Amino acid sequence: MYRYDEFDERFVRERVAQFRDQVARRLDGSLSDDEFKPLRLKNGVYLQLHAYMLRIAVPYGTLASRQLRQLALIADRYDRGYGHFTTRQNMQFNWPKLRDVPDILGLLADVEMHCIQTSGNCIRNVTADHFAGVAADELEDPRPTAELIRQWSSLHPEFSYLPRKFKIAVTGAEHDRAAVKVHDIGLRILKHPQTGEIGYEVIVGGGLGRTPLIGKVIREFLPKDELLAYLEAAMRVYNLEGRRDNKYKARVKILVHEIGVEEFRKRVEEEYAKLNGPSINADPAEVERIAAYFAPPTYDKLPGDSKAYVAQRAANTAFAQWADASVFKHRVPGYAALTISLKTIGEAPGDITSAQMRAVADLAEKYSFDELRVTHMQNVVLPHVKQSDLFAIWNALREAGLAEANVGLVTDIIACPGLDYCALATARSIPIAQAIAKRFQDQQRQRDIGPLGIKISGCINACGHHHVGNIGILGLEKNGVENYQITLGGDATENAAIGDRLGPGIDADEVPDAIERLVEVYLSQRLKDEPFIDTVRRVGVAPFKDAFLAKDSSKTQEAEHAAA
């Protein structure tokens, strides 16, 4: 895990002092709200529907126990006893008072955390695979790359006032768990097919929101040591030519779409040729210094599967079912990576109480080399757990209310805060997620259905990633009533796809029934052990669309009977 050096420490402390002065001037009236707005956004402070919201950066989703405990302290002292993990691997507090924010930033600085570049038209928090460094299908840990980009991009003098926000994700694995194809820039670590050299595939122009697009490859292979100069070239093309006259068309995906990927690639390569690469790219010694922080922990030498773990699974059905959903194969024999679901039935997806934060921090400290990860699925991971410790961890999670056995299943729903919190939202997300989870709460039924990703957004900005949900739900306002559009076939993996809309929007109370009908079509159409998304691809959208629209015909029949 990366640790701050003297520059990092000074940098963050200076920002805290600067913002403390800015808040004081806002509170005494020296700064108007319009004058203060860009200053607070530079420090992750949003004005939401009911209160300010503070967004805290969790770079590439990696946290230490002491950091999570500090977040718990902040939740108790300055919020309402809980926090919310987002699809950007960040944490949000929804109820801080503005006067307290500088003190919160000071507490964050005490544990090497901050809120810099979690808002505004800049390069945002760089995200990565939550199983980085432990996945068996990984070529290289992407976190050193993500940290290098974080350092390069922080308050970059040329890219602090971009046309719009800019998001970068990195993966080093065969299976994409970082959704790199729906980011402004996605980087995939790979080997050159001829030389075996490690480098990057560079993907540009992905994104969701009101114009969802899958990113396009502009470099099939970029040598590792050329990364920063190439990013600089791509950012310069966007910064110069991105739309500034219309914020809805200001993202790099629109530029790539309008001029075409070939022309965009040409302009980036021309800019790249002009740059003095050695003056921009990182010194090899610095790259090595950063990489050293992500060296794997000292694992014990263990046999393959733990006999105790196998026996505990055989003796306890509930434990076995939880392990089936939650345990991820580790690259080191005898170890596992463990996903802790923050999707307890009836709760708000991604929310975690201060008591639960402390419980997870204790488990990470005791069982996972003091390290944990935040996923873009709004869950938490213990990445380095002995299989023989899984039963004890499960029992501790049960006591903390965190042992839901639904990771990757139909009730593991992504949802943005929606109209319960967000000033931009047009509909609620949380109650919809809760209603669907309650409909499918039977654990045997969830296992029978198998992997199925439902994602919900409360407005067109798509913070809930609904476009790439196997089933996506978009909440809108229609004639003063919340209305929900349903999409099918979205995918955020290496097979990235935007879902197809099934028909007109429906009322909130109709959503669980609509999801039920779609699931029933899947169960009737699937082949043996075929996941939901594969069935959709094989049979097409038509049978699902017919089932979705069936509610209209049933309403018509009811009306006809009533008239008769």
Short mmCIF file of N, CA and C in Angstrom, two decimals, residues 416-523:
data_model
loop_
_atom_site.label_atom_id
_atom_site.label_comp_id
_atom_site.label_asym_id
_atom_site.label_seq_id
_atom_site.Cartn_x
_atom_site.Cartn_y
_atom_site.Cartn_z
N CYS A 416 -27.27 4.48 -7.07
CA CYS A 416 -26.81 5.81 -6.65
C CYS A 416 -27.71 6.30 -5.51
N PRO A 417 -27.36 7.38 -4.82
CA PRO A 417 -28.22 7.88 -3.73
C PRO A 417 -29.59 8.38 -4.20
N GLY A 418 -29.67 8.81 -5.48
CA GLY A 418 -30.97 9.20 -6.02
C GLY A 418 -31.60 10.40 -5.35
N LEU A 419 -32.90 10.49 -5.49
CA LEU A 419 -33.65 11.66 -5.03
C LEU A 419 -33.73 11.76 -3.51
N ASP A 420 -33.31 10.73 -2.80
CA ASP A 420 -33.27 10.84 -1.35
C ASP A 420 -32.18 11.81 -0.90
N TYR A 421 -31.17 12.03 -1.75
CA TYR A 421 -30.05 12.91 -1.38
C TYR A 421 -29.68 13.91 -2.48
N CYS A 422 -29.66 13.46 -3.72
CA CYS A 422 -28.98 14.20 -4.78
C CYS A 422 -29.86 15.30 -5.38
N ALA A 423 -29.29 16.49 -5.52
CA ALA A 423 -30.02 17.63 -6.10
C ALA A 423 -30.24 17.46 -7.60
N LEU A 424 -29.46 16.61 -8.24
CA LEU A 424 -29.60 16.40 -9.68
C LEU A 424 -30.59 15.29 -10.02
N ALA A 425 -30.92 14.47 -9.04
CA ALA A 425 -31.75 13.29 -9.31
C ALA A 425 -33.17 13.68 -9.69
N THR A 426 -33.78 12.83 -10.49
CA THR A 426 -35.17 13.02 -10.91
C THR A 426 -36.08 11.93 -10.36
N ALA A 427 -35.50 10.93 -9.70
CA ALA A 427 -36.29 9.85 -9.11
C ALA A 427 -35.47 9.18 -8.01
N ARG A 428 -36.14 8.41 -7.20
CA ARG A 428 -35.45 7.67 -6.14
C ARG A 428 -34.81 6.39 -6.70
N SER A 429 -33.68 6.04 -6.12
CA SER A 429 -33.00 4.79 -6.47
C SER A 429 -33.04 3.80 -5.32
N ILE A 430 -32.78 4.28 -4.12
CA ILE A 430 -32.64 3.39 -2.97
C ILE A 430 -33.91 2.57 -2.71
N PRO A 431 -35.12 3.19 -2.67
CA PRO A 431 -36.31 2.37 -2.43
C PRO A 431 -36.56 1.33 -3.51
N ILE A 432 -36.18 1.63 -4.75
CA ILE A 432 -36.35 0.65 -5.83
C ILE A 432 -35.43 -0.55 -5.60
N ALA A 433 -34.18 -0.26 -5.25
CA ALA A 433 -33.23 -1.34 -4.96
C ALA A 433 -33.73 -2.18 -3.78
N GLN A 434 -34.24 -1.53 -2.75
CA GLN A 434 -34.72 -2.25 -1.58
C GLN A 434 -35.93 -3.13 -1.92
N ALA A 435 -36.82 -2.61 -2.76
CA ALA A 435 -38.01 -3.38 -3.14
C ALA A 435 -37.64 -4.61 -3.96
N ILE A 436 -36.70 -4.46 -4.89
CA ILE A 436 -36.26 -5.60 -5.69
C ILE A 436 -35.56 -6.63 -4.81
N ALA A 437 -34.70 -6.16 -3.91
CA ALA A 437 -33.98 -7.08 -3.03
C ALA A 437 -34.95 -7.88 -2.16
N LYS A 438 -35.98 -7.23 -1.66
CA LYS A 438 -36.96 -7.94 -0.84
C LYS A 438 -37.73 -8.96 -1.67
N ARG A 439 -38.03 -8.63 -2.93
CA ARG A 439 -38.74 -9.57 -3.80
C ARG A 439 -37.93 -10.85 -4.01
N PHE A 440 -36.62 -10.70 -4.12
CA PHE A 440 -35.77 -11.85 -4.42
C PHE A 440 -34.92 -12.29 -3.23
N GLN A 441 -35.37 -12.00 -2.01
CA GLN A 441 -34.54 -12.23 -0.84
C GLN A 441 -34.32 -13.70 -0.51
N ASP A 442 -35.17 -14.59 -0.98
CA ASP A 442 -34.98 -16.01 -0.71
C ASP A 442 -33.63 -16.46 -1.26
N GLN A 443 -32.76 -16.96 -0.38
CA GLN A 443 -31.39 -17.26 -0.80
C GLN A 443 -31.32 -18.40 -1.79
N GLN A 444 -32.17 -19.40 -1.63
CA GLN A 444 -32.14 -20.50 -2.58
C GLN A 444 -32.52 -20.01 -3.98
N ARG A 445 -33.49 -19.13 -4.03
CA ARG A 445 -33.90 -18.61 -5.33
C ARG A 445 -32.79 -17.78 -5.96
N GLN A 446 -32.10 -16.98 -5.15
CA GLN A 446 -30.98 -16.20 -5.68
C GLN A 446 -29.93 -17.11 -6.28
N ARG A 447 -29.61 -18.21 -5.58
CA ARG A 447 -28.61 -19.14 -6.10
C ARG A 447 -29.10 -19.83 -7.36
N ASP A 448 -30.39 -20.13 -7.43
CA ASP A 448 -30.95 -20.76 -8.62
C ASP A 448 -30.84 -19.84 -9.83
N ILE A 449 -31.05 -18.54 -9.60
CA ILE A 449 -30.95 -17.57 -10.70
C ILE A 449 -29.50 -17.39 -11.13
N GLY A 450 -28.60 -17.34 -10.17
CA GLY A 450 -27.18 -17.21 -10.49
C GLY A 450 -26.76 -15.78 -10.75
N PRO A 451 -25.58 -15.57 -11.34
CA PRO A 451 -25.02 -14.22 -11.52
C PRO A 451 -25.96 -13.33 -12.35
N LEU A 452 -26.29 -12.17 -11.79
CA LEU A 452 -27.17 -11.22 -12.49
C LEU A 452 -26.93 -9.84 -11.88
N GLY A 453 -26.47 -8.90 -12.70
CA GLY A 453 -26.16 -7.56 -12.21
C GLY A 453 -27.25 -6.55 -12.52
N ILE A 454 -27.89 -6.04 -11.47
CA ILE A 454 -28.89 -4.99 -11.62
C ILE A 454 -28.27 -3.68 -11.14
N LYS A 455 -28.42 -2.63 -11.95
CA LYS A 455 -27.84 -1.33 -11.62
C LYS A 455 -28.91 -0.25 -11.82
N ILE A 456 -28.97 0.67 -10.85
CA ILE A 456 -30.04 1.67 -10.82
C ILE A 456 -29.47 3.07 -10.70
N SER A 457 -29.94 3.98 -11.55
CA SER A 457 -29.59 5.41 -11.47
C SER A 457 -30.84 6.23 -11.28
N GLY A 458 -30.71 7.31 -10.50
CA GLY A 458 -31.85 8.17 -10.26
C GLY A 458 -31.95 9.35 -11.21
N CYS A 459 -31.07 9.39 -12.20
CA CYS A 459 -31.16 10.42 -13.24
C CYS A 459 -30.27 10.03 -14.41
N ILE A 460 -30.29 10.82 -15.45
CA ILE A 460 -29.59 10.53 -16.69
C ILE A 460 -28.08 10.55 -16.53
N ASN A 461 -27.56 11.12 -15.42
CA ASN A 461 -26.12 11.17 -15.23
C ASN A 461 -25.50 9.79 -14.98
N ALA A 462 -26.32 8.82 -14.64
CA ALA A 462 -25.91 7.40 -14.63
C ALA A 462 -24.85 7.07 -13.57
N CYS A 463 -24.91 7.70 -12.40
CA CYS A 463 -23.95 7.35 -11.35
C CYS A 463 -24.12 5.92 -10.88
N GLY A 464 -25.28 5.31 -11.13
CA GLY A 464 -25.50 3.91 -10.79
C GLY A 464 -25.14 2.95 -11.90
N HIS A 465 -24.54 3.47 -12.98
CA HIS A 465 -24.05 2.63 -14.10
C HIS A 465 -25.15 1.78 -14.73
N HIS A 466 -26.38 2.31 -14.78
CA HIS A 466 -27.49 1.48 -15.26
C HIS A 466 -27.32 1.02 -16.70
N HIS A 467 -26.63 1.81 -17.53
CA HIS A 467 -26.45 1.45 -18.93
C HIS A 467 -25.72 0.12 -19.10
N VAL A 468 -24.83 -0.23 -18.16
CA VAL A 468 -24.06 -1.47 -18.28
C VAL A 468 -24.53 -2.52 -17.27
N GLY A 469 -25.73 -2.36 -16.75
CA GLY A 469 -26.32 -3.41 -15.93
C GLY A 469 -26.87 -4.51 -16.83
N ASN A 470 -26.75 -5.77 -16.40
CA ASN A 470 -27.44 -6.84 -17.13
C ASN A 470 -28.91 -6.47 -17.25
N ILE A 471 -29.44 -5.96 -16.14
CA ILE A 471 -30.72 -5.24 -16.15
C ILE A 471 -30.44 -3.84 -15.60
N GLY A 472 -30.75 -2.83 -16.37
CA GLY A 472 -30.54 -1.45 -15.95
C GLY A 472 -31.85 -0.75 -15.68
N ILE A 473 -31.85 0.12 -14.68
CA ILE A 473 -33.06 0.86 -14.32
C ILE A 473 -32.70 2.34 -14.21
N LEU A 474 -33.39 3.17 -14.97
CA LEU A 474 -33.17 4.62 -14.97
C LEU A 474 -34.42 5.31 -14.46
N GLY A 475 -34.27 6.05 -13.36
CA GLY A 475 -35.39 6.79 -12.81
C GLY A 475 -35.48 8.19 -13.38
N LEU A 476 -36.64 8.55 -13.87
CA LEU A 476 -36.89 9.87 -14.43
C LEU A 476 -38.18 10.44 -13.84
N GLU A 477 -38.43 11.69 -14.13
CA GLU A 477 -39.68 12.34 -13.72
C GLU A 477 -40.56 12.53 -14.95
N LYS A 478 -41.80 12.08 -14.86
CA LYS A 478 -42.74 12.21 -15.98
C LYS A 478 -44.07 12.73 -15.45
N ASN A 479 -44.37 13.96 -15.83
CA ASN A 479 -45.61 14.60 -15.39
C ASN A 479 -45.76 14.60 -13.86
N GLY A 480 -44.63 14.87 -13.21
CA GLY A 480 -44.64 14.97 -11.76
C GLY A 480 -44.61 13.64 -11.03
N VAL A 481 -44.44 12.55 -11.75
CA VAL A 481 -44.43 11.21 -11.16
C VAL A 481 -43.12 10.52 -11.50
N GLU A 482 -42.58 9.79 -10.54
CA GLU A 482 -41.35 9.03 -10.81
C GLU A 482 -41.65 7.90 -11.79
N ASN A 483 -40.79 7.78 -12.80
CA ASN A 483 -41.02 6.85 -13.90
C ASN A 483 -39.70 6.14 -14.19
N TYR A 484 -39.75 4.85 -14.46
CA TYR A 484 -38.53 4.07 -14.56
C TYR A 484 -38.43 3.33 -15.89
N GLN A 485 -37.33 3.61 -16.61
CA GLN A 485 -37.04 2.90 -17.86
C GLN A 485 -36.17 1.68 -17.55
N ILE A 486 -36.42 0.59 -18.24
CA ILE A 486 -35.70 -0.66 -18.02
C ILE A 486 -34.89 -1.00 -19.27
N THR A 487 -33.61 -1.31 -19.07
CA THR A 487 -32.75 -1.74 -20.18
C THR A 487 -32.23 -3.15 -19.91
N LEU A 488 -31.82 -3.82 -20.97
CA LEU A 488 -31.41 -5.21 -20.88
C LEU A 488 -30.13 -5.45 -21.68
N GLY A 489 -29.23 -6.25 -21.13
CA GLY A 489 -28.07 -6.68 -21.88
C GLY A 489 -26.82 -5.85 -21.70
N GLY A 490 -26.80 -4.96 -20.73
CA GLY A 490 -25.60 -4.18 -20.48
C GLY A 490 -24.52 -5.02 -19.83
N ASP A 491 -23.26 -4.59 -19.99
CA ASP A 491 -22.13 -5.36 -19.47
C ASP A 491 -20.96 -4.41 -19.28
N ALA A 492 -20.31 -4.46 -18.11
CA ALA A 492 -19.18 -3.57 -17.83
C ALA A 492 -17.83 -4.28 -17.92
N THR A 493 -17.80 -5.55 -18.37
CA THR A 493 -16.57 -6.31 -18.39
C THR A 493 -15.83 -6.11 -19.71
N GLU A 494 -14.89 -7.03 -20.01
CA GLU A 494 -14.17 -6.96 -21.29
C GLU A 494 -15.11 -7.11 -22.48
N ASN A 495 -16.32 -7.62 -22.24
CA ASN A 495 -17.35 -7.72 -23.29
C ASN A 495 -18.34 -6.56 -23.16
N ALA A 496 -17.84 -5.38 -22.87
CA ALA A 496 -18.68 -4.23 -22.54
C ALA A 496 -19.76 -3.97 -23.58
N ALA A 497 -20.96 -3.67 -23.08
CA ALA A 497 -22.09 -3.39 -23.95
C ALA A 497 -23.05 -2.46 -23.23
N ILE A 498 -23.74 -1.63 -24.02
CA ILE A 498 -24.80 -0.76 -23.51
C ILE A 498 -26.12 -1.49 -23.64
N GLY A 499 -26.92 -1.49 -22.59
CA GLY A 499 -28.20 -2.20 -22.61
C GLY A 499 -29.21 -1.58 -23.56
N ASP A 500 -30.15 -2.42 -24.01
CA ASP A 500 -31.24 -1.99 -24.90
C ASP A 500 -32.48 -1.67 -24.07
N ARG A 501 -33.09 -0.54 -24.38
CA ARG A 501 -34.32 -0.16 -23.68
C ARG A 501 -35.47 -1.08 -24.12
N LEU A 502 -36.25 -1.54 -23.15
CA LEU A 502 -37.29 -2.52 -23.44
C LEU A 502 -38.63 -1.91 -23.81
N GLY A 503 -38.86 -0.67 -23.45
CA GLY A 503 -40.15 -0.07 -23.76
C GLY A 503 -40.37 1.19 -22.95
N PRO A 504 -41.62 1.65 -22.88
CA PRO A 504 -41.90 2.87 -22.12
C PRO A 504 -41.63 2.69 -20.64
N GLY A 505 -41.44 3.82 -19.96
CA GLY A 505 -41.19 3.78 -18.53
C GLY A 505 -42.40 3.27 -17.75
N ILE A 506 -42.14 2.80 -16.55
CA ILE A 506 -43.19 2.25 -15.69
C ILE A 506 -43.14 2.93 -14.32
N ASP A 507 -44.22 2.79 -13.57
CA ASP A 507 -44.28 3.38 -12.23
C ASP A 507 -43.41 2.60 -11.27
N ALA A 508 -43.05 3.24 -10.16
CA ALA A 508 -42.14 2.63 -9.19
C ALA A 508 -42.67 1.30 -8.67
N ASP A 509 -43.97 1.22 -8.39
CA ASP A 509 -44.50 -0.01 -7.81
C ASP A 509 -44.58 -1.16 -8.81
N GLU A 510 -44.35 -0.85 -10.09
CA GLU A 510 -44.36 -1.89 -11.12
C GLU A 510 -42.98 -2.51 -11.38
N VAL A 511 -41.95 -1.88 -10.83
CA VAL A 511 -40.58 -2.32 -11.17
C VAL A 511 -40.30 -3.74 -10.69
N PRO A 512 -40.58 -4.12 -9.43
CA PRO A 512 -40.28 -5.50 -9.02
C PRO A 512 -40.98 -6.55 -9.89
N ASP A 513 -42.23 -6.29 -10.26
CA ASP A 513 -42.94 -7.24 -11.13
C ASP A 513 -42.26 -7.34 -12.50
N ALA A 514 -41.80 -6.21 -13.02
CA ALA A 514 -41.13 -6.22 -14.32
C ALA A 514 -39.84 -7.03 -14.26
N ILE A 515 -39.07 -6.85 -13.19
CA ILE A 515 -37.84 -7.63 -13.04
C ILE A 515 -38.18 -9.12 -12.90
N GLU A 516 -39.24 -9.41 -12.19
CA GLU A 516 -39.69 -10.80 -12.04
C GLU A 516 -39.97 -11.43 -13.41
N ARG A 517 -40.66 -10.71 -14.27
CA ARG A 517 -40.98 -11.26 -15.59
C ARG A 517 -39.71 -11.51 -16.41
N LEU A 518 -38.75 -10.61 -16.32
CA LEU A 518 -37.51 -10.79 -17.07
C LEU A 518 -36.75 -12.00 -16.55
N VAL A 519 -36.72 -12.18 -15.25
CA VAL A 519 -36.04 -13.33 -14.66
C VAL A 519 -36.72 -14.63 -15.08
N GLU A 520 -38.04 -14.63 -15.13
CA GLU A 520 -38.75 -15.84 -15.52
C GLU A 520 -38.44 -16.22 -16.97
N VAL A 521 -38.32 -15.23 -17.85
CA VAL A 521 -37.93 -15.53 -19.24
C VAL A 521 -36.55 -16.18 -19.25
N TYR A 522 -35.64 -15.63 -18.50
CA TYR A 522 -34.29 -16.20 -18.42
C TYR A 522 -34.33 -17.64 -17.95
N LEU A 523 -35.06 -17.91 -16.88
CA LEU A 523 -35.11 -19.27 -16.34
C LEU A 523 -35.71 -20.25 -17.33
#
